[in-house]
């Protein structure tokens, strides 16, 4: 019976282990593919993610690509840094957050580049009249005012706007913060496609060396510039879709679509020249994950990994398991045939305690006298005649006077025989 129960328990434990291993493997495959993360996240490995771009930037010598999980006002920007925000939704309240103001001020004072690529489906559902070029973004700007590569870290100045004010002018100043798009003087719009067949690519609108003439384009979005400092880099259907402007010591680049940075684009339509110009390699690249809702909140496990306490934790777990095991079971259990019953255990413990008490407090010369007094006051003497009790008392006094000759055991046996026979010896 016990063997059958044991086999059943072992089989059930094996089934539980196999099921847990399969479930863990399934979750691991999901996390490895990255489809649990938002689109255009650098942690996502399917066609909608940007993991290939991030790992490619990491593999380049001299280029340090890192992920940002902190608020934007805590980002450490420098002159050789490019902050990438990919897959941003144009209509969400995140663009109006005040943390953008601190990031723009840091770029203006310390340098660096801010690149924002929007999510397909963003933008306002309207198209300005005329259907041509929109706003003041110059589509014919010369290449002299455009940063040509990684060596250009100074603030380029647009020819359409003379340099005035302080040396680190951060663009148009507004008394109240109304969002990053309003601060930069740019609006994201969505084209009214209808039944019209639009082109599937954007063409270069500046004479910049190194940039490709044509890049693939998937989203019907474009920009309307409210500031003449914006320069159009690529246009789609004569509408600016990738624009650039200087911002103090740094610069800002906007893209109306994030397709060029996706894993799918790097497999089918890789634009290495455009990416080199965009990230100014081998400068430092910071890929933002905070706008995807991924926040770094270290818990106990994170702190243990940070301070390398995994070995201490493992030893503590083993120690607790051994303590629980020691308290739950005896290492060498008693045989089943020799285990005393509960009543026998109680009697045995009482006798052992009485014997231990007698050994500690009663001397050998007083043992007979003490036992006689205890017997004399017990209910057992009520059935005996006083003559027998007196004779037992005389025997105890006689033998107690010479304890060396009459041992307590021999006297005790004599008394038992006297009481059993009814006649004294």
XYZ file of C-alpha atoms in Angstrom:
425
model
C 0.000 0.000 0.000
C 2.784 2.387 0.960
C 4.723 1.526 -2.199
C 1.736 2.318 -4.427
C 1.174 5.679 -2.752
C 4.833 6.528 -3.087
C 4.872 5.704 -6.799
C 1.751 7.829 -7.330
C 3.331 10.781 -5.516
C 6.539 10.508 -7.545
C 4.581 10.306 -10.816
C 2.501 13.344 -9.881
C 5.640 15.301 -8.999
C 7.215 14.424 -12.363
C 4.063 15.584 -14.187
C 4.076 18.887 -12.301
C 7.755 19.476 -13.111
C 7.221 18.709 -16.817
C 4.187 21.021 -16.987
C 6.032 23.850 -15.224
C 9.038 23.439 -17.533
C 6.841 23.585 -20.644
C 5.025 26.676 -19.362
C 8.321 28.411 -18.563
C 9.635 27.525 -22.032
C 6.514 28.995 -23.644
C 6.909 32.282 -21.765
C 10.611 32.347 -22.593
C 9.856 32.016 -26.299
C 7.353 34.866 -26.070
C 9.873 37.127 -24.341
C 12.623 36.087 -26.748
C 10.474 37.020 -29.743
C 9.555 40.277 -28.026
C 5.943 40.404 -29.242
C 4.876 41.187 -25.676
C 6.458 44.630 -26.009
C 4.905 47.616 -27.831
C 5.562 48.166 -31.555
C 8.905 49.802 -32.446
C 10.412 48.883 -29.081
C 14.097 47.937 -29.091
C 13.179 44.902 -26.972
C 10.953 43.473 -29.702
C 12.479 41.021 -32.190
C 9.632 40.577 -34.701
C 9.196 42.759 -37.840
C 7.438 45.502 -35.847
C 10.320 45.966 -33.410
C 13.668 47.772 -33.572
C 15.813 45.211 -31.767
C 17.998 44.580 -34.835
C 18.876 48.279 -35.072
C 19.728 48.490 -31.381
C 21.933 45.399 -31.425
C 23.592 46.613 -34.620
C 24.453 49.943 -32.987
C 25.875 48.092 -30.009
C 28.139 45.996 -32.212
C 29.797 49.049 -33.801
C 33.185 49.840 -32.269
C 33.202 53.170 -30.483
C 29.411 53.534 -30.471
C 27.672 53.050 -27.142
C 23.968 52.226 -27.592
C 21.932 52.215 -24.391
C 18.254 52.020 -23.480
C 16.511 54.653 -21.404
C 13.836 53.630 -18.895
C 13.783 56.884 -16.912
C 11.734 60.070 -17.407
C 13.011 62.384 -20.119
C 14.062 65.100 -17.699
C 16.584 62.636 -16.198
C 18.342 61.787 -19.479
C 22.051 62.584 -19.530
C 22.622 64.340 -22.867
C 25.984 65.445 -24.260
C 27.308 66.952 -27.474
C 27.937 63.531 -28.988
C 24.608 61.942 -28.035
C 21.557 61.108 -30.139
C 18.312 60.534 -28.257
C 15.931 58.332 -30.262
C 12.177 58.240 -29.612
C 10.702 55.685 -32.020
C 7.047 54.724 -32.428
C 5.600 57.776 -30.667
C 1.873 58.382 -31.008
C 1.175 61.890 -32.214
C -2.181 62.374 -30.516
C -1.312 61.219 -26.997
C -0.824 63.435 -23.963
C 2.781 62.321 -23.603
C 3.823 65.047 -26.065
C 2.449 67.685 -23.689
C 4.400 66.446 -20.664
C 6.633 69.005 -19.006
C 9.633 66.661 -19.047
C 10.142 67.496 -22.737
C 10.942 71.072 -21.773
C 13.881 69.970 -19.605
C 15.167 67.680 -22.378
C 15.019 70.445 -24.999
C 16.803 72.843 -22.650
C 19.550 70.295 -22.060
C 20.001 69.757 -25.808
C 20.122 73.507 -26.384
C 22.769 74.104 -23.723
C 24.883 70.936 -23.938
C 24.354 69.804 -27.521
C 23.221 66.498 -28.956
C 20.439 65.459 -31.294
C 16.811 64.592 -30.660
C 15.196 62.244 -33.181
C 11.461 61.541 -32.985
C 9.745 59.038 -35.290
C 5.980 58.774 -35.066
C 3.737 55.736 -35.063
C 1.719 54.994 -38.221
C -1.830 56.190 -37.671
C -0.810 59.345 -35.788
C -1.567 62.871 -36.813
C -4.643 64.984 -37.346
C -7.222 63.911 -39.884
C -6.919 66.940 -42.144
C -5.010 68.071 -45.174
C -4.213 71.705 -45.847
C -5.493 73.340 -48.949
C -3.413 73.100 -52.045
C -2.045 69.626 -51.351
C 1.476 70.810 -51.983
C 4.215 71.964 -49.705
C 2.938 72.842 -46.275
C 4.048 75.495 -43.856
C 7.457 77.057 -43.954
C 9.662 73.973 -44.111
C 12.070 74.748 -46.883
C 12.309 71.962 -49.449
C 15.092 73.684 -51.374
C 17.495 74.445 -48.547
C 21.116 74.109 -49.494
C 23.367 71.501 -47.997
C 25.536 74.142 -46.317
C 23.094 74.603 -43.430
C 22.574 70.862 -42.934
C 24.809 68.666 -40.710
C 26.802 66.446 -43.039
C 28.103 63.778 -40.711
C 29.479 62.847 -37.328
C 32.003 65.675 -37.230
C 29.355 68.392 -37.203
C 28.448 68.997 -33.543
C 27.922 72.743 -33.660
C 24.562 74.428 -34.035
C 23.807 74.884 -37.759
C 21.961 78.095 -38.547
C 19.260 78.309 -41.183
C 19.845 80.985 -43.851
C 16.184 81.902 -43.692
C 16.596 83.026 -40.064
C 19.476 85.311 -39.049
C 21.306 84.571 -35.830
C 20.003 86.900 -33.135
C 19.737 86.900 -29.354
C 21.895 84.841 -26.997
C 24.488 82.409 -28.404
C 22.405 79.402 -27.334
C 19.035 80.433 -28.669
C 16.575 77.569 -28.066
C 14.076 78.606 -30.715
C 10.797 80.456 -30.234
C 10.108 81.273 -26.593
C 6.565 80.938 -25.222
C 5.272 82.115 -21.875
C 3.380 78.859 -21.203
C 4.311 75.282 -22.016
C 1.851 73.779 -24.506
C 3.712 70.669 -25.616
C 6.856 69.706 -27.453
C 5.308 70.061 -30.923
C 4.081 73.581 -30.227
C 7.454 74.472 -28.686
C 9.274 73.256 -31.783
C 6.779 74.901 -34.141
C 5.671 71.759 -35.989
C 2.393 69.929 -36.618
C 1.886 66.307 -37.680
C -0.916 65.827 -40.220
C -2.458 62.861 -41.996
C -3.081 62.998 -45.737
C -6.557 62.432 -47.106
C -5.735 59.491 -49.350
C -9.198 58.669 -50.715
C -8.930 56.642 -53.902
C -5.800 58.369 -55.076
C -2.742 56.106 -55.503
C 0.149 57.573 -53.539
C 3.810 56.885 -54.069
C 5.500 54.296 -51.883
C 8.706 56.259 -51.475
C 10.021 59.655 -50.390
C 12.562 61.687 -52.340
C 15.395 63.776 -51.067
C 14.681 67.499 -51.122
C 18.168 68.826 -50.277
C 21.497 68.520 -52.035
C 23.236 66.703 -49.198
C 26.125 64.379 -49.915
C 25.752 60.874 -48.556
C 21.952 60.818 -48.323
C 20.120 58.447 -50.691
C 17.918 59.978 -53.369
C 14.953 57.735 -52.495
C 13.800 55.977 -49.335
C 10.765 53.709 -48.832
C 7.730 55.313 -47.231
C 4.661 53.596 -45.790
C 2.624 56.084 -43.731
C 0.400 58.847 -45.237
C 1.672 61.434 -42.752
C 3.525 64.696 -43.207
C 4.492 67.826 -41.295
C 3.271 71.397 -41.350
C 5.976 73.770 -40.120
C 5.057 76.912 -38.185
C 8.687 78.025 -37.901
C 10.949 78.966 -40.793
C 13.889 77.249 -39.101
C 12.591 73.832 -40.206
C 14.212 72.351 -43.303
C 12.720 69.508 -45.262
C 15.072 66.558 -45.831
C 12.660 64.165 -47.587
C 9.288 64.812 -49.164
C 6.476 62.428 -50.003
C 3.965 63.654 -52.597
C 5.567 67.118 -52.234
C 4.881 67.049 -48.500
C 7.729 67.147 -45.941
C 7.991 63.855 -44.048
C 11.508 64.092 -42.564
C 12.533 67.526 -41.325
C 15.480 68.985 -39.443
C 16.270 72.144 -37.520
C 18.971 73.470 -35.237
C 18.192 73.887 -31.538
C 20.823 75.849 -29.682
C 23.980 73.744 -29.637
C 22.065 70.696 -30.774
C 19.543 69.739 -33.426
C 16.137 68.102 -33.791
C 15.101 65.627 -36.497
C 11.479 64.567 -37.015
C 10.171 61.657 -39.063
C 6.477 61.132 -39.767
C 6.965 57.331 -39.808
C 9.070 54.787 -37.907
C 9.289 52.166 -40.664
C 12.915 52.899 -41.618
C 14.087 51.846 -38.137
C 12.037 48.648 -37.902
C 13.397 45.118 -38.218
C 11.378 44.636 -41.390
C 12.923 47.676 -43.058
C 16.449 46.616 -42.126
C 15.797 43.274 -43.826
C 14.015 44.482 -46.977
C 14.910 48.160 -47.468
C 18.070 48.833 -45.515
C 19.150 52.483 -45.748
C 22.624 52.441 -44.233
C 23.588 55.908 -45.530
C 20.489 57.520 -44.048
C 21.002 55.803 -40.680
C 24.651 56.878 -40.617
C 23.645 60.500 -41.173
C 20.815 60.243 -38.638
C 22.791 58.757 -35.751
C 26.092 60.506 -36.560
C 27.999 57.301 -35.916
C 30.072 56.460 -33.964
C 28.480 58.855 -31.478
C 26.512 57.651 -28.462
C 22.925 56.604 -29.150
C 20.212 56.498 -26.460
C 17.064 54.559 -27.410
C 14.080 55.610 -25.334
C 11.731 52.972 -23.905
C 10.050 55.209 -21.359
C 7.430 56.470 -23.823
C 6.398 52.822 -24.396
C 5.484 52.552 -20.727
C 8.607 50.537 -19.840
C 9.947 51.959 -16.580
C 12.925 50.708 -14.615
C 11.663 50.086 -11.076
C 14.261 47.965 -9.298
C 12.876 45.687 -6.587
C 14.548 43.307 -4.196
C 15.685 41.003 -7.013
C 17.096 43.942 -8.970
C 19.053 45.210 -5.980
C 20.430 41.717 -5.337
C 21.632 41.497 -8.936
C 23.116 44.968 -8.676
C 25.156 44.137 -5.579
C 25.834 40.507 -6.656
C 24.092 38.799 -3.755
C 22.861 35.781 -5.720
C 25.233 33.398 -3.922
C 24.189 34.670 -0.508
C 20.506 34.278 -1.391
C 21.060 30.726 -2.678
C 22.919 29.744 0.509
C 20.164 31.246 2.642
C 17.497 29.283 0.765
C 19.447 26.030 1.212
C 19.851 26.751 4.927
C 16.118 27.349 5.361
C 15.277 24.137 3.480
C 17.631 22.122 5.693
C 16.162 23.658 8.862
C 12.593 22.861 7.764
C 13.621 19.316 6.881
C 15.289 18.837 10.255
C 12.223 20.071 12.106
C 9.787 18.008 10.053
C 11.419 14.549 10.216
C 13.868 12.549 12.352
C 16.996 11.499 10.513
C 17.008 7.966 12.118
C 13.387 7.020 12.929
C 12.609 4.301 15.445
C 11.464 0.849 14.227
C 7.714 0.411 14.072
C 7.774 -2.745 16.279
C 9.582 -1.053 19.155
C 7.644 2.159 19.382
C 5.910 2.350 22.821
C 2.258 3.151 23.159
C 1.084 6.462 24.474
C 0.069 5.124 27.914
C 3.333 3.233 28.259
C 5.243 6.347 27.387
C 3.433 8.276 30.120
C 4.040 5.637 32.777
C 7.666 5.206 31.800
C 8.290 8.934 32.013
C 6.689 9.143 35.488
C 8.774 6.267 36.829
C 11.949 7.694 35.377
C 11.213 11.046 36.929
C 10.498 9.485 40.346
C 13.689 7.452 40.287
C 15.735 10.492 39.284
C 14.182 12.487 42.132
C 14.971 9.787 44.684
C 18.574 9.490 43.542
C 19.149 13.202 43.847
C 17.456 13.905 47.251
C 17.415 10.635 49.354
C 20.558 9.000 50.681
C 20.999 5.178 50.879
C 20.811 5.160 54.728
C 17.474 7.004 54.692
C 15.878 5.126 51.823
C 14.087 2.419 53.916
C 12.804 4.899 56.496
C 11.516 7.255 53.777
C 9.775 4.453 51.907
C 8.196 3.160 55.176
C 6.813 6.613 56.017
C 5.366 7.012 52.542
C 3.831 3.525 52.739
C 2.484 4.186 56.252
C 0.493 7.194 55.053
C -0.822 5.490 51.891
C -4.343 3.935 51.621
C -2.770 0.446 51.297
C -2.172 0.193 55.103
C -5.885 0.637 55.870
C -6.519 -3.068 55.090
C -3.692 -4.318 57.356
C -3.701 -4.895 61.090
C -1.785 -2.536 63.305
C 0.327 -5.438 64.581
C 1.680 -6.132 61.084
C 2.392 -2.480 60.489
C 4.238 -2.246 63.799
C 6.368 -5.298 63.040
C 7.306 -3.845 59.654
C 8.288 -0.637 61.440
C 10.488 -2.512 63.910
C 12.165 -4.386 61.028
C 12.893 -1.105 59.244
C 14.379 0.446 62.415
C 16.456 -2.643 63.115
C 17.878 -2.952 59.605
C 18.341 0.798 59.247
C 20.630 0.886 62.244
C 23.096 -1.336 60.410
C 22.783 -0.228 56.744
C 26.012 -1.908 55.672
C 24.835 -5.372 56.769
C 21.228 -5.101 55.665
C 20.890 -3.628 52.207
C 17.641 -1.825 51.303
C 16.879 -4.381 48.585
C 17.096 -7.411 50.886
C 14.975 -5.717 53.553
C 12.393 -4.722 50.933
C 12.106 -8.362 49.779
C 11.666 -9.555 53.395
C 8.881 -7.032 54.013
C 7.100 -8.127 50.791
C 7.240 -11.777 51.916
C 5.852 -10.859 55.386
C 2.899 -9.033 53.920
C 2.222 -11.757 51.357
C 2.230 -14.669 53.852
C 0.630 -12.802 56.697
C 3.213 -14.105 59.172
C 6.399 -12.341 60.155
C 9.650 -14.227 59.713
